[in-house]
Coordinates of C-alpha atoms in Angstrom, one line a residue:
M1 CA 14.2 -23.4 -49.5
S2 CA 17.6 -23.7 -48.6
G3 CA 18.8 -21.2 -45.8
Q4 CA 15.2 -20.3 -45.1
P5 CA 14.2 -19.5 -41.9
I6 CA 11.2 -21.2 -40.1
F7 CA 9.6 -19.8 -37.3
I8 CA 7.4 -22.1 -34.9
L9 CA 7.1 -19.0 -32.2
K10 CA 4.9 -16.1 -33.1
E11 CA 6.2 -12.8 -33.3
G12 CA 7.4 -11.5 -29.6
S13 CA 8.6 -14.7 -28.1
K14 CA 11.8 -15.1 -26.5
R15 CA 13.4 -18.3 -26.1
T16 CA 16.3 -18.9 -23.9
R17 CA 17.9 -22.3 -24.2
G18 CA 21.0 -24.5 -22.6
R19 CA 23.1 -23.1 -20.0
D20 CA 21.8 -19.5 -20.1
A21 CA 18.4 -20.9 -19.0
Q22 CA 19.7 -22.7 -15.7
S23 CA 22.3 -19.5 -15.1
N24 CA 19.2 -17.4 -15.5
N25 CA 16.6 -19.5 -13.7
I26 CA 19.3 -20.3 -10.7
M27 CA 20.2 -16.5 -10.4
A28 CA 16.4 -15.6 -9.8
A29 CA 16.3 -18.5 -7.4
K30 CA 19.3 -17.6 -5.4
A31 CA 17.8 -13.9 -5.4
V32 CA 14.8 -14.7 -3.4
A33 CA 16.5 -17.1 -1.0
E34 CA 18.6 -14.0 -0.5
A35 CA 15.8 -11.8 0.2
V36 CA 14.6 -13.8 3.2
R37 CA 17.6 -14.9 4.3
T38 CA 18.5 -12.1 6.8
T39 CA 15.3 -12.9 8.4
L40 CA 16.2 -16.4 9.8
G41 CA 16.9 -17.5 13.5
P42 CA 15.9 -15.6 16.7
K43 CA 18.1 -12.4 15.8
G44 CA 17.2 -12.1 12.3
M45 CA 15.6 -8.7 11.1
D46 CA 12.1 -7.8 9.8
K47 CA 11.2 -6.7 6.6
M48 CA 8.7 -3.7 5.7
L49 CA 6.5 -4.6 2.6
V50 CA 4.5 -1.6 1.0
D51 CA 2.2 -2.8 -1.9
S52 CA 0.5 -0.5 -4.4
M53 CA -2.3 0.6 -2.2
G54 CA 0.2 2.0 0.6
D55 CA -0.7 -0.5 3.0
V56 CA 2.1 -1.5 5.1
T57 CA 3.3 -4.9 6.3
I58 CA 6.0 -5.3 9.1
T59 CA 7.0 -9.2 9.5
N60 CA 10.4 -11.6 9.4
D61 CA 8.0 -14.6 8.5
G62 CA 9.2 -15.9 5.3
A63 CA 6.1 -17.1 3.7
T64 CA 4.6 -13.8 4.2
I65 CA 7.4 -11.6 3.1
L66 CA 7.4 -14.0 -0.5
K67 CA 3.5 -13.9 -0.5
E68 CA 3.7 -9.7 -0.3
M69 CA 6.6 -9.3 -2.6
D70 CA 5.7 -8.8 -6.2
I71 CA 7.8 -11.4 -8.0
E72 CA 7.7 -12.0 -11.7
H73 CA 10.3 -14.4 -12.5
P74 CA 8.8 -17.9 -13.3
A75 CA 11.6 -19.5 -11.3
A76 CA 11.6 -17.4 -8.6
K77 CA 8.0 -18.1 -8.1
M78 CA 9.0 -21.8 -7.2
I79 CA 10.8 -21.1 -4.7
V80 CA 7.8 -18.9 -3.3
E81 CA 5.8 -21.9 -3.5
V82 CA 8.1 -24.0 -2.0
S83 CA 7.6 -21.4 1.3
K84 CA 4.1 -21.1 0.9
T85 CA 3.7 -25.2 0.6
Q86 CA 5.6 -24.8 3.8
D87 CA 3.6 -22.6 5.8
E88 CA 0.2 -24.6 4.6
E89 CA 1.6 -28.0 5.5
V90 CA 3.3 -27.3 9.2
G91 CA 3.2 -23.5 9.5
D92 CA 7.0 -22.9 10.8
G93 CA 10.0 -23.3 8.6
T94 CA 9.2 -20.9 5.8
T95 CA 12.6 -19.1 5.7
S96 CA 14.3 -22.2 6.1
A97 CA 12.9 -23.8 3.3
A98 CA 13.4 -21.0 0.8
V99 CA 17.2 -20.5 1.6
V100 CA 17.9 -24.1 1.5
A101 CA 16.2 -24.6 -1.9
G102 CA 18.4 -21.3 -2.8
E103 CA 21.4 -23.0 -1.4
L104 CA 20.9 -26.2 -3.4
L105 CA 20.8 -24.6 -6.5
K106 CA 23.8 -22.3 -5.6
K107 CA 26.0 -25.7 -5.4
A108 CA 24.3 -27.3 -8.2
E109 CA 25.5 -24.5 -10.4
D110 CA 28.9 -24.9 -9.3
L111 CA 28.5 -28.7 -10.5
I112 CA 27.0 -27.4 -13.7
E113 CA 30.5 -25.7 -14.2
M114 CA 32.4 -28.5 -13.8
D115 CA 30.3 -30.4 -16.5
I116 CA 28.4 -32.4 -14.5
H117 CA 25.1 -33.1 -16.4
P118 CA 21.7 -31.6 -14.3
T119 CA 20.0 -35.1 -14.5
V120 CA 23.5 -36.5 -12.8
I121 CA 22.9 -33.5 -10.0
A122 CA 19.1 -34.2 -9.7
S123 CA 19.8 -38.0 -9.1
G124 CA 22.5 -37.3 -6.9
Y125 CA 20.3 -34.8 -4.8
R126 CA 17.1 -37.3 -4.9
L127 CA 19.4 -39.9 -3.3
A128 CA 20.7 -37.7 -0.7
A129 CA 16.9 -36.0 0.1
N130 CA 16.2 -39.8 1.5
K131 CA 18.9 -40.1 3.4
A132 CA 18.6 -36.7 4.6
I133 CA 15.0 -38.0 5.9
E134 CA 16.4 -41.3 7.2
I135 CA 19.0 -39.3 9.2
V136 CA 16.5 -36.8 10.7
N137 CA 14.4 -39.6 11.7
G138 CA 16.8 -41.2 13.5
L139 CA 17.4 -38.0 15.6
A140 CA 13.6 -37.8 16.5
K141 CA 12.3 -38.0 20.2
E142 CA 8.9 -38.8 21.4
V143 CA 6.5 -36.2 22.8
K144 CA 3.2 -37.0 24.9
T145 CA 0.7 -35.0 24.3
N146 CA 0.2 -34.2 28.0
D147 CA 3.5 -33.0 28.2
E148 CA 2.4 -29.5 28.5
K149 CA 6.0 -28.2 29.2
L150 CA 7.5 -29.4 26.4
L151 CA 4.5 -28.7 24.0
T152 CA 4.9 -24.7 25.7
S153 CA 8.6 -25.1 24.5
I154 CA 7.7 -26.2 20.8
A155 CA 5.7 -22.7 20.9
S156 CA 8.2 -20.5 22.6
T157 CA 11.0 -21.8 19.8
A158 CA 8.2 -21.1 16.9
I159 CA 7.6 -17.3 18.6
T160 CA 11.2 -16.5 19.4
G161 CA 12.4 -14.2 16.6
K162 CA 9.3 -12.9 15.7
G163 CA 7.6 -9.1 16.7
A164 CA 5.8 -11.0 19.4
E165 CA 8.6 -12.0 21.6
S166 CA 8.4 -9.8 24.5
A167 CA 4.9 -11.7 25.1
K168 CA 6.5 -15.1 24.6
S169 CA 5.8 -17.3 27.3
L170 CA 1.9 -15.9 27.7
L171 CA 1.3 -16.5 23.9
A172 CA 3.1 -20.2 23.7
G173 CA 1.0 -21.1 27.2
I174 CA -2.2 -19.4 25.2
A175 CA -1.1 -21.9 21.8
V176 CA -0.7 -24.9 23.9
K177 CA -4.0 -24.4 25.9
A178 CA -6.0 -23.6 22.7
V179 CA -4.8 -26.6 20.4
T180 CA -5.0 -29.4 23.4
S181 CA -8.8 -28.0 23.4
V182 CA -9.5 -29.3 20.3
V183 CA -7.7 -32.3 19.7
D184 CA -9.7 -35.1 18.3
E185 CA -8.8 -39.0 17.7
I186 CA -10.0 -40.4 14.5
G187 CA -8.9 -43.8 14.1
G188 CA -6.6 -44.0 17.0
K189 CA -4.8 -40.9 15.7
K190 CA -5.0 -37.5 17.0
V191 CA -6.0 -34.9 14.9
V192 CA -5.9 -30.9 15.1
D193 CA -8.4 -29.0 13.2
R194 CA -6.9 -25.1 13.3
E195 CA -10.2 -24.1 11.9
Q196 CA -11.4 -24.8 15.1
I197 CA -9.6 -22.1 16.8
N198 CA -11.4 -18.7 16.4
V199 CA -8.5 -16.0 16.7
V200 CA -10.2 -12.3 17.0
K201 CA -8.0 -9.0 16.8
K202 CA -8.9 -5.9 18.9
V203 CA -6.6 -2.7 18.4
G204 CA -5.9 -1.2 22.2
G205 CA -4.2 -2.5 25.5
R206 CA -1.1 -4.3 25.4
V207 CA -0.1 -7.7 23.8
E208 CA 0.1 -8.8 27.7
D209 CA -3.7 -8.4 27.9
S210 CA -4.2 -11.4 25.1
E211 CA -6.3 -14.1 26.6
L212 CA -7.4 -17.5 25.6
I213 CA -11.3 -17.5 26.2
N214 CA -12.9 -21.5 26.4
G215 CA -15.7 -20.6 24.6
M216 CA -16.6 -18.1 21.6
I217 CA -16.2 -14.6 20.8
I218 CA -18.6 -13.2 18.5
D219 CA -17.7 -9.9 16.9
K220 CA -21.4 -8.7 17.4
E221 CA -23.9 -6.8 19.5
R222 CA -27.1 -7.6 20.8
V223 CA -30.2 -6.8 18.2
H224 CA -31.8 -4.8 20.8
T225 CA -30.4 -2.6 23.4
N226 CA -33.0 -3.5 26.3
M227 CA -32.1 -7.2 26.1
P228 CA -30.0 -8.2 29.1
E229 CA -26.4 -7.9 28.6
V230 CA -25.8 -11.2 30.7
V231 CA -27.2 -14.5 30.6
K232 CA -26.3 -17.1 33.1
D233 CA -27.1 -20.9 32.9
A234 CA -27.5 -19.9 28.8
K235 CA -29.9 -22.4 26.6
I236 CA -28.7 -21.7 23.1
L237 CA -30.5 -22.0 19.9
L238 CA -28.7 -21.9 17.0
L239 CA -30.5 -20.5 14.1
N240 CA -29.9 -20.9 10.2
E241 CA -33.4 -18.9 9.4
A242 CA -34.5 -15.6 9.4
I243 CA -36.8 -14.4 12.1
E244 CA -38.7 -12.5 9.9
L245 CA -41.4 -13.0 6.8
K246 CA -40.6 -14.7 3.7
D247 CA -41.1 -12.9 0.5
T248 CA -43.2 -15.1 -1.8
E249 CA -41.8 -17.2 -4.4
V250 CA -44.4 -16.0 -6.9
D251 CA -45.2 -12.5 -7.7
A252 CA -48.7 -11.5 -6.3
E253 CA -50.7 -8.3 -5.9
I254 CA -52.9 -7.9 -2.4
S255 CA -55.8 -5.4 -3.3
I256 CA -56.9 -3.3 -0.4
T257 CA -59.8 -1.2 -0.3
S258 CA -60.6 0.2 3.2
P259 CA -58.4 1.1 6.3
D260 CA -60.2 -2.0 8.0
Q261 CA -58.6 -4.2 5.4
L262 CA -55.1 -2.8 5.8
Q263 CA -55.4 -3.2 9.8
L264 CA -56.5 -6.5 9.2
F265 CA -53.6 -7.3 6.9
L266 CA -51.1 -5.7 9.5
D267 CA -52.5 -7.9 12.1
Q268 CA -52.1 -10.8 10.2
E269 CA -48.3 -9.8 9.3
E270 CA -47.7 -9.1 13.4
K271 CA -49.3 -12.5 14.3
M272 CA -47.3 -14.4 12.0
I273 CA -44.2 -12.9 13.1
K274 CA -45.4 -13.5 16.7
D275 CA -46.0 -17.4 16.1
L276 CA -42.3 -17.3 15.1
V277 CA -41.4 -15.9 18.2
D278 CA -43.4 -18.3 20.0
K279 CA -41.7 -21.2 18.6
V280 CA -38.5 -20.0 19.4
A281 CA -39.7 -19.3 23.1
K282 CA -41.5 -22.5 23.3
S283 CA -38.3 -24.3 23.2
G284 CA -36.8 -23.0 26.3
A285 CA -34.2 -21.0 24.8
N286 CA -32.9 -17.6 26.3
V287 CA -30.4 -17.0 24.0
V288 CA -30.6 -17.3 20.1
F289 CA -27.9 -16.7 17.5
C290 CA -29.5 -16.2 14.2
Q291 CA -27.3 -16.5 10.6
K292 CA -29.7 -14.2 8.9
G293 CA -31.8 -11.2 9.8
V294 CA -34.3 -10.5 12.7
D295 CA -37.6 -8.2 12.1
D296 CA -37.9 -5.4 13.9
M297 CA -41.3 -6.4 15.1
A298 CA -39.7 -9.8 16.2
Q299 CA -37.1 -7.9 18.0
H300 CA -39.7 -6.2 20.1
F301 CA -41.4 -9.6 21.1
L302 CA -38.2 -11.1 21.8
T303 CA -37.2 -8.3 24.0
K304 CA -40.2 -8.5 26.0
L305 CA -39.8 -12.2 26.5
G306 CA -36.0 -11.3 28.0
L307 CA -34.2 -13.1 25.6
F308 CA -30.5 -12.4 24.3
V309 CA -30.5 -12.4 20.6
V310 CA -27.7 -11.8 18.1
R311 CA -28.0 -11.8 13.9
R312 CA -26.2 -11.8 11.2
V313 CA -23.7 -14.2 12.5
K314 CA -20.8 -15.8 10.3
K315 CA -21.7 -19.4 8.9
S316 CA -18.3 -20.2 10.3
D317 CA -19.0 -18.9 13.7
M318 CA -22.4 -20.9 13.7
E319 CA -20.5 -23.9 13.2
K320 CA -17.9 -23.0 16.0
L321 CA -21.0 -22.2 18.3
S322 CA -22.7 -25.5 17.5
R323 CA -19.2 -27.3 18.2
A324 CA -18.7 -25.2 21.5
T325 CA -22.0 -25.5 22.8
G326 CA -23.1 -28.8 21.6
G327 CA -26.2 -27.0 20.0
N328 CA -27.8 -28.3 16.6
L329 CA -28.1 -25.8 13.7
I330 CA -31.8 -25.3 13.0
S331 CA -33.2 -24.3 9.7
N332 CA -36.6 -24.9 10.4
F333 CA -38.9 -23.2 13.2
D334 CA -41.4 -26.3 13.0
E335 CA -38.4 -28.9 13.9
I336 CA -37.2 -26.9 17.1
S337 CA -37.2 -28.5 20.1
K338 CA -35.1 -28.9 23.9
D339 CA -32.7 -31.4 22.5
D340 CA -31.3 -29.2 19.7
L341 CA -30.3 -26.4 22.7
G342 CA -26.6 -25.9 23.5
Y343 CA -25.6 -24.8 26.4
A344 CA -23.1 -22.3 28.0
A345 CA -22.6 -20.9 31.5
V346 CA -22.3 -17.3 30.6
V347 CA -23.5 -15.4 27.4
E348 CA -22.9 -11.8 28.1
E349 CA -21.9 -8.3 25.9
K350 CA -18.7 -6.9 26.7
K351 CA -17.0 -3.5 25.3
I352 CA -13.4 -4.1 24.4
S353 CA -11.9 -1.0 23.2
G354 CA -15.3 0.8 22.9
E355 CA -16.9 -2.1 20.6
P356 CA -19.2 -4.6 21.7
M357 CA -18.5 -8.1 21.5
V358 CA -20.3 -11.1 22.6
F359 CA -18.7 -13.7 24.8
V360 CA -19.7 -17.2 25.1
T361 CA -18.0 -19.3 28.2
G362 CA -18.3 -21.9 30.2
C363 CA -19.2 -24.3 28.0
N364 CA -19.7 -28.2 29.0
N365 CA -16.8 -29.3 26.2
P366 CA -15.3 -26.7 24.2
K367 CA -14.2 -28.3 21.1
S368 CA -14.1 -24.7 19.4
V369 CA -12.0 -22.0 21.3
S370 CA -11.1 -18.4 21.0
I371 CA -8.0 -16.1 21.2
L372 CA -8.9 -12.6 22.1
L373 CA -5.7 -10.8 20.7
R374 CA -4.7 -7.2 21.5
G375 CA -2.0 -5.1 20.8
G376 CA -1.1 -1.1 20.5
T377 CA -1.6 -0.4 16.8
D378 CA -2.6 -2.9 13.4
H379 CA 1.0 -3.3 12.8
V380 CA 1.6 -4.9 16.3
I381 CA -1.3 -6.7 16.6
D382 CA -0.6 -8.7 13.1
S383 CA 2.7 -9.3 13.9
V384 CA 1.4 -10.8 16.9
E385 CA -1.3 -13.0 15.2
T386 CA 1.5 -14.1 12.8
A387 CA 3.8 -15.2 15.5
L388 CA 0.7 -16.9 17.2
E389 CA -0.3 -18.9 14.3
D390 CA 2.9 -20.5 13.7
A391 CA 2.8 -21.4 17.6
L392 CA -0.8 -22.9 17.1
R393 CA 0.4 -24.8 14.0
V394 CA 3.6 -26.2 15.2
V395 CA 1.9 -27.6 18.6
G396 CA -0.7 -29.2 16.3
V397 CA 1.7 -30.8 14.2
A398 CA 3.7 -32.0 17.2
I399 CA 0.9 -33.7 18.6
E400 CA -0.4 -35.2 15.6
D401 CA 3.2 -36.6 14.9
Q402 CA 4.3 -36.9 18.5
K403 CA 7.9 -36.7 17.1
L404 CA 10.4 -34.0 18.0
V405 CA 13.9 -32.9 16.9
A406 CA 16.2 -30.4 18.3
G407 CA 16.4 -26.8 16.9
G408 CA 19.4 -24.4 16.5
G409 CA 20.6 -25.6 13.2
S410 CA 21.4 -28.9 15.1
P411 CA 19.6 -31.4 12.6
E412 CA 21.3 -29.4 9.7
V413 CA 25.1 -29.8 11.0
E414 CA 24.4 -33.8 11.6
I415 CA 22.5 -34.4 8.1
S416 CA 25.6 -32.2 6.5
L417 CA 28.3 -34.7 8.3
R418 CA 26.3 -38.1 7.9
L419 CA 25.3 -37.3 4.4
N420 CA 29.4 -36.6 3.5
E421 CA 30.0 -40.2 4.7
Y422 CA 27.2 -41.5 2.7
A423 CA 28.5 -40.1 -0.4
S424 CA 31.8 -42.0 -0.1
T425 CA 29.8 -44.9 -0.2
L426 CA 28.5 -44.1 -3.6
E427 CA 30.0 -44.3 -6.9
G428 CA 30.0 -42.1 -10.0
R429 CA 29.4 -38.6 -10.4
E430 CA 26.1 -38.5 -8.3
Q431 CA 28.9 -38.6 -5.0
L432 CA 30.2 -35.0 -6.0
A433 CA 25.9 -34.2 -5.8
V434 CA 25.3 -35.8 -2.5
R435 CA 28.4 -33.8 -1.0
A436 CA 27.2 -30.6 -2.5
Y437 CA 23.9 -31.5 -1.0
A438 CA 25.5 -32.0 2.5
E439 CA 27.1 -28.5 2.1
A440 CA 24.3 -26.7 1.2
F441 CA 22.2 -27.8 4.9
E442 CA 25.1 -26.0 6.4
V443 CA 23.9 -22.7 5.3
I444 CA 21.2 -22.8 8.2
P445 CA 23.8 -22.6 11.0
K446 CA 25.8 -20.2 9.0
T447 CA 22.8 -17.7 8.7
L448 CA 22.0 -18.3 12.2
A449 CA 25.4 -17.1 13.1
E450 CA 25.7 -14.6 10.6
N451 CA 22.4 -12.9 11.8
A452 CA 23.4 -13.0 15.2
G453 CA 26.7 -11.0 14.5
L454 CA 29.0 -14.1 15.0
D455 CA 31.7 -15.8 13.0
P456 CA 29.9 -18.0 10.8
I457 CA 33.2 -20.3 10.1
D458 CA 33.9 -20.7 13.8
M459 CA 30.5 -21.3 14.7
L460 CA 30.3 -24.4 11.9
M461 CA 33.8 -25.6 13.1
A462 CA 32.7 -25.7 16.7
L463 CA 29.2 -27.2 15.6
R464 CA 31.2 -29.8 13.4
S465 CA 33.5 -30.4 16.3
A466 CA 30.8 -31.4 18.8
H467 CA 28.8 -33.5 16.7
E468 CA 31.7 -35.8 15.9
K469 CA 32.1 -36.1 19.7
G470 CA 28.6 -37.7 19.7
M471 CA 26.6 -34.5 20.6
K472 CA 23.8 -35.1 18.1
T473 CA 21.6 -32.4 19.8
A474 CA 24.4 -29.6 19.9
G475 CA 23.0 -26.5 18.5
L476 CA 24.0 -22.7 18.3
D477 CA 22.7 -20.7 21.3
V478 CA 23.1 -17.3 19.6
F479 CA 22.3 -15.2 22.5
K480 CA 25.5 -16.7 24.2
G481 CA 26.9 -17.1 21.0
E482 CA 28.3 -20.8 21.9
V483 CA 27.4 -24.1 21.2
V484 CA 25.2 -25.7 23.6
D485 CA 22.9 -29.1 23.9
M486 CA 19.4 -28.1 22.4
W487 CA 17.6 -30.8 23.8
K488 CA 18.6 -29.4 27.3
E489 CA 17.6 -26.2 26.7
V490 CA 14.6 -27.2 25.4
V491 CA 14.8 -25.7 22.0
V492 CA 12.4 -28.1 19.8
E493 CA 10.7 -28.1 16.5
P494 CA 8.4 -30.9 15.3
L495 CA 10.0 -33.5 13.2
R496 CA 7.6 -32.4 10.1
V497 CA 9.1 -29.0 9.9
K498 CA 12.4 -30.5 8.8
T499 CA 11.3 -33.4 6.7
Q500 CA 9.0 -30.8 5.1
V501 CA 12.0 -28.5 4.0
I502 CA 13.9 -31.6 3.0
N503 CA 11.1 -32.7 0.7
A504 CA 10.1 -29.3 -0.6
A505 CA 13.3 -27.6 -1.2
T506 CA 14.7 -30.8 -3.0
E507 CA 11.8 -31.2 -5.3
S508 CA 12.1 -27.6 -6.3
A509 CA 15.6 -27.6 -6.9
V510 CA 15.4 -30.8 -9.0
M511 CA 12.6 -29.1 -11.1
I512 CA 14.5 -25.6 -12.0
L513 CA 18.0 -27.7 -12.5
R514 CA 15.8 -29.6 -15.0
I515 CA 14.9 -26.6 -17.2
D516 CA 17.2 -26.1 -20.0
D517 CA 14.7 -24.4 -22.4
V518 CA 12.5 -21.5 -21.4
I519 CA 10.2 -20.2 -24.0
A520 CA 8.3 -16.7 -23.2
T521 CA 5.9 -14.5 -24.8
T522 CA 5.9 -11.2 -24.1
K523 CA 3.5 -8.6 -25.6
S524 CA 6.6 -6.3 -26.4
Q525 CA 10.2 -5.7 -25.3
G526 CA 9.7 -3.4 -22.6
A527 CA 6.6 -5.0 -20.8
G528 CA 8.9 -6.7 -18.0
G529 CA 11.9 -8.0 -19.0
A530 CA 15.2 -8.8 -18.7
P531 CA 17.0 -10.0 -21.8
G532 CA 15.6 -13.2 -23.0
G533 CA 12.2 -12.7 -22.6
M534 CA 12.2 -13.3 -18.5
P535 CA 11.2 -10.9 -16.1
G536 CA 13.6 -9.0 -14.2
M537 CA 14.5 -9.4 -10.6
G538 CA 14.7 -5.3 -10.3
D539 CA 11.9 -4.7 -8.2
M540 CA 13.4 -7.0 -5.4
G541 CA 16.3 -4.8 -4.6
M542 CA 18.9 -7.6 -5.6
D543 CA 22.5 -6.5 -7.1
M544 CA 22.5 -9.7 -9.3

């Protein structure tokens, strides 16, 4: 048996170990970070992504880019997860999260070359992350939920640099009004449910034609053209039930032997439908939104009664209508009462770009609102939606946490300087890891400068100098090319954007660092891959 090789992996499996595995993973993560780095900041560029179907996406949103890119490398996918989590938790800072994670790994690679063990680096990074959270919390300032000016500045900061920047002030105002309309207080804490803001896109017109509707927009039309187009002082019935006869649960045959019997059968069917319509009319409702179908005969009777009826409304829209109008969702015709009706000042059908839509406005306490987005093309309107989504999320986060920090690379420079001071208090090799962590955070102001065509070294030196003099909110104004007080310029972001970047980037970097063995099962050598069974990064266009 001596010298006999023992195989524990099935044929076709590839294994990369030690320094090679770490180097491979770090290289892949750095490539992902580089792919989105040029999109960072107000002067960041856009990416055009074309999928296998030929559909085009144009964006500079980090999460969108990484989601659309067909990334195969497992370590690279972890960086995509960082950006995705940032998007889900906060809505903004997705590019920053990916760039910082990539830079942390780049600095770690230098330490590994110095024969510092990855677990020591991981330990140092965790110490640095805890200290960084403490530092950034110390920089935070309070925001009141009724401070509309400051909230609008937060929204403007999120929109700056995106395709919708031309209509920044309009969109920021819409975002603030929409979010403040849906704020709830639960257990003494303010909570914003983003799902209660309905965004409807319609191609046509300009971005400046976008508007906020204090109520609901339903992308449907009346079931019959003879129904009134406008109903004022609307009493709204929300039906989960179809206004038509149900099929029986059991199979049954009806034997009709004469024309009289057929007529009686049809008359009975008509009477049953008429009874359903009468129950609706008896409630006093003059507008009906039905989640299911409406029978042709029922349409006739409802039209004669002068009711405004919309059918096949989405379940999510029905729930938002209930919240906006104060009406209850009804599933049984026998239980309809006046107390279940919702109210709106006006319900009307309007044509937007030639397509009919129903507007429900003037609700008493609209806890659901709608935003009508307009734009010249599908790509423009998609870009506007991405920018608005970021603005809605950051305003919501700011209202929930009531804590803000300055933007423009200001917190990152402060974190870097204070972590270097903190590193001096440590003993052992963790000190080197904390210093590397501090340097990694300087990638944000450097990248902001690079993307604006400024000298990154000069700008970083100027920022460090300002912070050492006590200007903790000094950041980079990429339009003027100089260091200014970001708080006075009202370039602000929610605290959670920064804390989430620190936590997500650190955790993913530590996870990738601790991997020293990659075992990949591949069907064939040419199936996807780079040497060692790791899928390649060639389709990312990265020169590695």
